CSV table of C-alpha atoms in Angstrom, one decimal:
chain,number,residue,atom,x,y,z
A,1,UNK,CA,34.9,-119.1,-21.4
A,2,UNK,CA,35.8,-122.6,-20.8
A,3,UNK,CA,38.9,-121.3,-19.0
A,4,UNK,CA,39.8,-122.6,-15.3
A,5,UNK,CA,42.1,-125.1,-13.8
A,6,UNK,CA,44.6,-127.2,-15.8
A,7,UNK,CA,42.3,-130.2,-14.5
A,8,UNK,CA,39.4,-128.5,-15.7
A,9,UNK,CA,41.1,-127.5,-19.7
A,10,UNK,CA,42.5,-131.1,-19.9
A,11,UNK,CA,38.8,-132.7,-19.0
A,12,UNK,CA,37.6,-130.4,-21.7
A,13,UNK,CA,40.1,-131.7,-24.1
A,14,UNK,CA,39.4,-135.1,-23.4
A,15,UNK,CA,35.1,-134.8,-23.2
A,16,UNK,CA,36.0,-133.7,-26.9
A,17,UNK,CA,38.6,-135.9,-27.8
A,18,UNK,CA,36.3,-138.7,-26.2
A,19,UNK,CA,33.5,-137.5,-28.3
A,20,UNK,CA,35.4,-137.5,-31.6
A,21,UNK,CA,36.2,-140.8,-30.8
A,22,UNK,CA,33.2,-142.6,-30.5
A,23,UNK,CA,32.1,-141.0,-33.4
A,24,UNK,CA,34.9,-142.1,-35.2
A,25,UNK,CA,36.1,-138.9,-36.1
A,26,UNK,CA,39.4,-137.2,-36.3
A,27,UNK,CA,40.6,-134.0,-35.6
A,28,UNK,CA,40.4,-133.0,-39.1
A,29,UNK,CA,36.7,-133.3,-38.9
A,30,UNK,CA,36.4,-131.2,-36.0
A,31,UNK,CA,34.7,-127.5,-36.2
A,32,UNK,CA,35.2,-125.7,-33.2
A,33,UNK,CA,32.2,-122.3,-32.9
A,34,UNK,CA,30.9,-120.4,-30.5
A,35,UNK,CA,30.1,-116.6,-30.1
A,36,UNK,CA,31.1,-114.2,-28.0
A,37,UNK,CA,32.3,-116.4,-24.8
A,38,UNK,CA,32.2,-119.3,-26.9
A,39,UNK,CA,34.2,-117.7,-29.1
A,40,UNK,CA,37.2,-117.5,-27.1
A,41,UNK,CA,36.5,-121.1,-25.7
A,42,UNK,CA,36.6,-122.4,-29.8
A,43,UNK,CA,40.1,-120.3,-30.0
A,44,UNK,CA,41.3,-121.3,-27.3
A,45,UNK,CA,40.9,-125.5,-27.8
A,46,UNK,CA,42.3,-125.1,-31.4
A,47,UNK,CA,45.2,-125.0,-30.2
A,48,UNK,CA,45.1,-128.4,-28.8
A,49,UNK,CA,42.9,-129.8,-30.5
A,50,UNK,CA,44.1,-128.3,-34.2
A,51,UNK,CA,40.4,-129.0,-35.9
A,52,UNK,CA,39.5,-128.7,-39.5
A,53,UNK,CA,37.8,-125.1,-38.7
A,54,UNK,CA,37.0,-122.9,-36.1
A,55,UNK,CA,33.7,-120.7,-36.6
A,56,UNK,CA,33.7,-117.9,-33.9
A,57,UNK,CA,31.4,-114.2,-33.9
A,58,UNK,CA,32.1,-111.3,-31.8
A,59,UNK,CA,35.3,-113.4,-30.5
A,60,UNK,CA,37.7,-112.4,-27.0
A,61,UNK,CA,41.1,-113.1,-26.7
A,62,UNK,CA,42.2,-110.7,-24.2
A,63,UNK,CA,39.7,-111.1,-21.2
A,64,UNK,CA,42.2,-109.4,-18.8
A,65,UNK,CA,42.0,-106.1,-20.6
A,66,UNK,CA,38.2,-106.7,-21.1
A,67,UNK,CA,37.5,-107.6,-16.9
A,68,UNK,CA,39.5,-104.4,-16.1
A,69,UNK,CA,37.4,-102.0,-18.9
A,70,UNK,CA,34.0,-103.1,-17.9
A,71,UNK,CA,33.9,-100.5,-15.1
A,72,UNK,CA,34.3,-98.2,-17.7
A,73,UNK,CA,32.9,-99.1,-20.4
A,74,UNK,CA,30.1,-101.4,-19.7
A,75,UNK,CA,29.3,-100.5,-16.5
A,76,UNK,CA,26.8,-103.4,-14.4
A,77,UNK,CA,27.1,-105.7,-16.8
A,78,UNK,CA,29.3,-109.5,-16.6
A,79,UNK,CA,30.5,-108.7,-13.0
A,80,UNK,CA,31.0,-112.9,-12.8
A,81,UNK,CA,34.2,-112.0,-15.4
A,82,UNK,CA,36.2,-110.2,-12.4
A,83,UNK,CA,35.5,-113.2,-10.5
A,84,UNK,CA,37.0,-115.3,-13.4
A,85,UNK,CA,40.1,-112.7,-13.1
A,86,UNK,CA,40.7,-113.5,-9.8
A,87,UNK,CA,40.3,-116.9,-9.9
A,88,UNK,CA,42.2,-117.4,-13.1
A,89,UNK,CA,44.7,-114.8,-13.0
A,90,UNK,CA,45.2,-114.4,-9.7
A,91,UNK,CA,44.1,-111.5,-8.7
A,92,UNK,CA,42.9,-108.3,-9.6
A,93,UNK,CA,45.9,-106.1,-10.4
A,94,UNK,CA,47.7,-105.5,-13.7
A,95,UNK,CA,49.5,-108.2,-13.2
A,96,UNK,CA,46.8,-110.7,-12.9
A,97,UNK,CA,45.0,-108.8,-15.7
A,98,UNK,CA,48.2,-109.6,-18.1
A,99,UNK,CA,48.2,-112.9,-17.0
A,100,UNK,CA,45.2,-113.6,-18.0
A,101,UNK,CA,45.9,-112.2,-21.2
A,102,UNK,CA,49.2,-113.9,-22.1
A,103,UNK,CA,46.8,-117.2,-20.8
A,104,UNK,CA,45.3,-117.3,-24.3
A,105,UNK,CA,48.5,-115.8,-26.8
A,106,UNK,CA,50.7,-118.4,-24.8
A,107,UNK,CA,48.7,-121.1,-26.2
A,108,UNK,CA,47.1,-119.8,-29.3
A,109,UNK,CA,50.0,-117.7,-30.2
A,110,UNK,CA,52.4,-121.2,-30.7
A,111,UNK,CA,49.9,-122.9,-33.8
A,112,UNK,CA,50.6,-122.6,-37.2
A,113,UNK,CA,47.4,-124.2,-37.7
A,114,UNK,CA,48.5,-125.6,-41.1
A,115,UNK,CA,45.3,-127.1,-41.6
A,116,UNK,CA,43.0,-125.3,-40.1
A,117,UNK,CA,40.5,-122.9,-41.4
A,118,UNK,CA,39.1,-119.9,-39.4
A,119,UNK,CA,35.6,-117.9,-39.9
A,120,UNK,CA,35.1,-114.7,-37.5
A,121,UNK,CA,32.9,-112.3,-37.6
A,122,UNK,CA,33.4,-109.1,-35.1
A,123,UNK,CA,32.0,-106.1,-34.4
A,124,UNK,CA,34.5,-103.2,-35.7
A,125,UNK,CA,33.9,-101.2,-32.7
A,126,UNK,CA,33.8,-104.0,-29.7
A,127,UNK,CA,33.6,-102.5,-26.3
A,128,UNK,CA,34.2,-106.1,-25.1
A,129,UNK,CA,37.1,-106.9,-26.6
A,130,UNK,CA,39.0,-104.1,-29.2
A,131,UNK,CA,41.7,-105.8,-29.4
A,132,UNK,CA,40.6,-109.0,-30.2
A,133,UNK,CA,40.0,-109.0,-34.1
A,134,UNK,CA,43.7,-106.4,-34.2
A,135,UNK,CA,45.3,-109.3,-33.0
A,136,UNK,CA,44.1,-112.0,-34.3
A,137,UNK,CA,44.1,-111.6,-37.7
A,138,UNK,CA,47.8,-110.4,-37.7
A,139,UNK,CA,48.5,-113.2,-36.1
A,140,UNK,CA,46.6,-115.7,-38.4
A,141,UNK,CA,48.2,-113.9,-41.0
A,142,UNK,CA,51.5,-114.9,-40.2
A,143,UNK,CA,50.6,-119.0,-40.1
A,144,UNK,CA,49.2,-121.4,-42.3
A,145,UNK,CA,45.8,-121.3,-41.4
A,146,UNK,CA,43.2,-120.0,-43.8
A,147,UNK,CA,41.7,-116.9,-42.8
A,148,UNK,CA,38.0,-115.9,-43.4
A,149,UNK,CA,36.6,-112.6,-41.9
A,150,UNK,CA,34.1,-110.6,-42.2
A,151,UNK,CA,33.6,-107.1,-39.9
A,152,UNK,CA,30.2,-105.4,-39.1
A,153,UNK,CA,29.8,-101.6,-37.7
A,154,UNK,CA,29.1,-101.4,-34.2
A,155,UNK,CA,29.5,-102.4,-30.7
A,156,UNK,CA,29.8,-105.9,-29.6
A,157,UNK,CA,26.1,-106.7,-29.1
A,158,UNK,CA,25.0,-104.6,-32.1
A,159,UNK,CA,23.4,-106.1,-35.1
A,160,UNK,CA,23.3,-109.7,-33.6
A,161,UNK,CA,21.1,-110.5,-36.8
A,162,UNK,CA,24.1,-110.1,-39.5
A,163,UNK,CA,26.6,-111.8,-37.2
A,164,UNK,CA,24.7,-115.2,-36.8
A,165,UNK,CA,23.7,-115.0,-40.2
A,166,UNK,CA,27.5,-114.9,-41.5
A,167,UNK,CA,28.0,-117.2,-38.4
A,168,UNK,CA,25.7,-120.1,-39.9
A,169,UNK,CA,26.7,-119.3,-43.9
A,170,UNK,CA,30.2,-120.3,-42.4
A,171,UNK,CA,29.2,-123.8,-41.7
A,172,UNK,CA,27.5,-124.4,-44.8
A,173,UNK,CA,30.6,-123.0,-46.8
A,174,UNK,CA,33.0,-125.1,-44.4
A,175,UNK,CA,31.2,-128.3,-44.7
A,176,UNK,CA,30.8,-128.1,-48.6
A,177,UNK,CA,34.5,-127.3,-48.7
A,178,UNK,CA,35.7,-129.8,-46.6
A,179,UNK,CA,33.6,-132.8,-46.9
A,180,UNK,CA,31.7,-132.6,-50.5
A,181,UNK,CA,34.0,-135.6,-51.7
A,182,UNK,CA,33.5,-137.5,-48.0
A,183,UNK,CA,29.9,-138.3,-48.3
């Protein structure tokens, strides 16, 4: 998830920043993608780093509520994430689990993201995250980003096919839109 210290964030930051850089790049030329973990790392960065897209499938943004269902609901599987809780948030009681939360809607939830386009994919019933795709696209809703999404039926590692497929369409639609008069 890309999530950790503030030491650790800010040498993320700058490793891209760094990056952009050398290439000669700005921001603006930035895309930001990743699924499923990645996801919520490419969410969470746009907020500092305010790129020209973000391309995420099967994204989290509430990996508090997701550590604590896992028990439940995917039982055996990611155990490392209630590591992450208590290491990140804390701890391991509801507290800590709404900590972790507010961790990503205290930074994402402050962008208007004026020039910033999003792509996500998700998975209409996610037993990851649920609550992930009912709050972001409210939320992008109410800014200036432009919104691109695109639902598939099932659970969050169902039909892995269609969501990559979208996934990569994204960047091809992205990267005519954005830099066809560029190059």
């Amino acid at each position: 998830f890309y999530s950790g210290s503030q030491e650790l964030e800010n040498q993320v930051v700058g490793a891209i920043q760094e990056a952009l850089d050398y290439l000669g790049f700005s921001h603006q030329e930035l895309i930001l993608s990743g699924l499923s973990m990645g996801a919520f790392g490419s969410l969470y960065y746009a907020a500092d780093l305010e790129p020209y897209a973000v391309i995420v499938g099967k994204p989290f943004t509430n990996l508090g509520d997701t550590t604590a269902a896992l028990k439940l609901k995917r039982p055996g599987e990611f155990e490392t994430s209630a590591d992450m809780l208590r290491n990140v948030g804390g701890g391991s009681d509801q507290e800590a689990i709404d900590r972790w939360n507010a961790r990503f809607w205290d930074k994402f939830g402050k962008k208007e993201f004026a020039k910033t386009d999003f792509a996500i994919a998700y998975m209409e019933q996610d037993d990851y995250d649920g609550l992930a795709i009912q709050r972001l696209i409210p939320h992008l809703a109410n800014t200036q980003a432009t919104l691109y999404a695109k639902g598939y039926e099932g659970r969050h590692n169902d039909n892995s096919r269609s969501i990559n497929k979208w996934f990569m369409t994204q960047y091809h639609k992205l990267l005519e839109i954005g830099f066809e008069r560029k190059f």
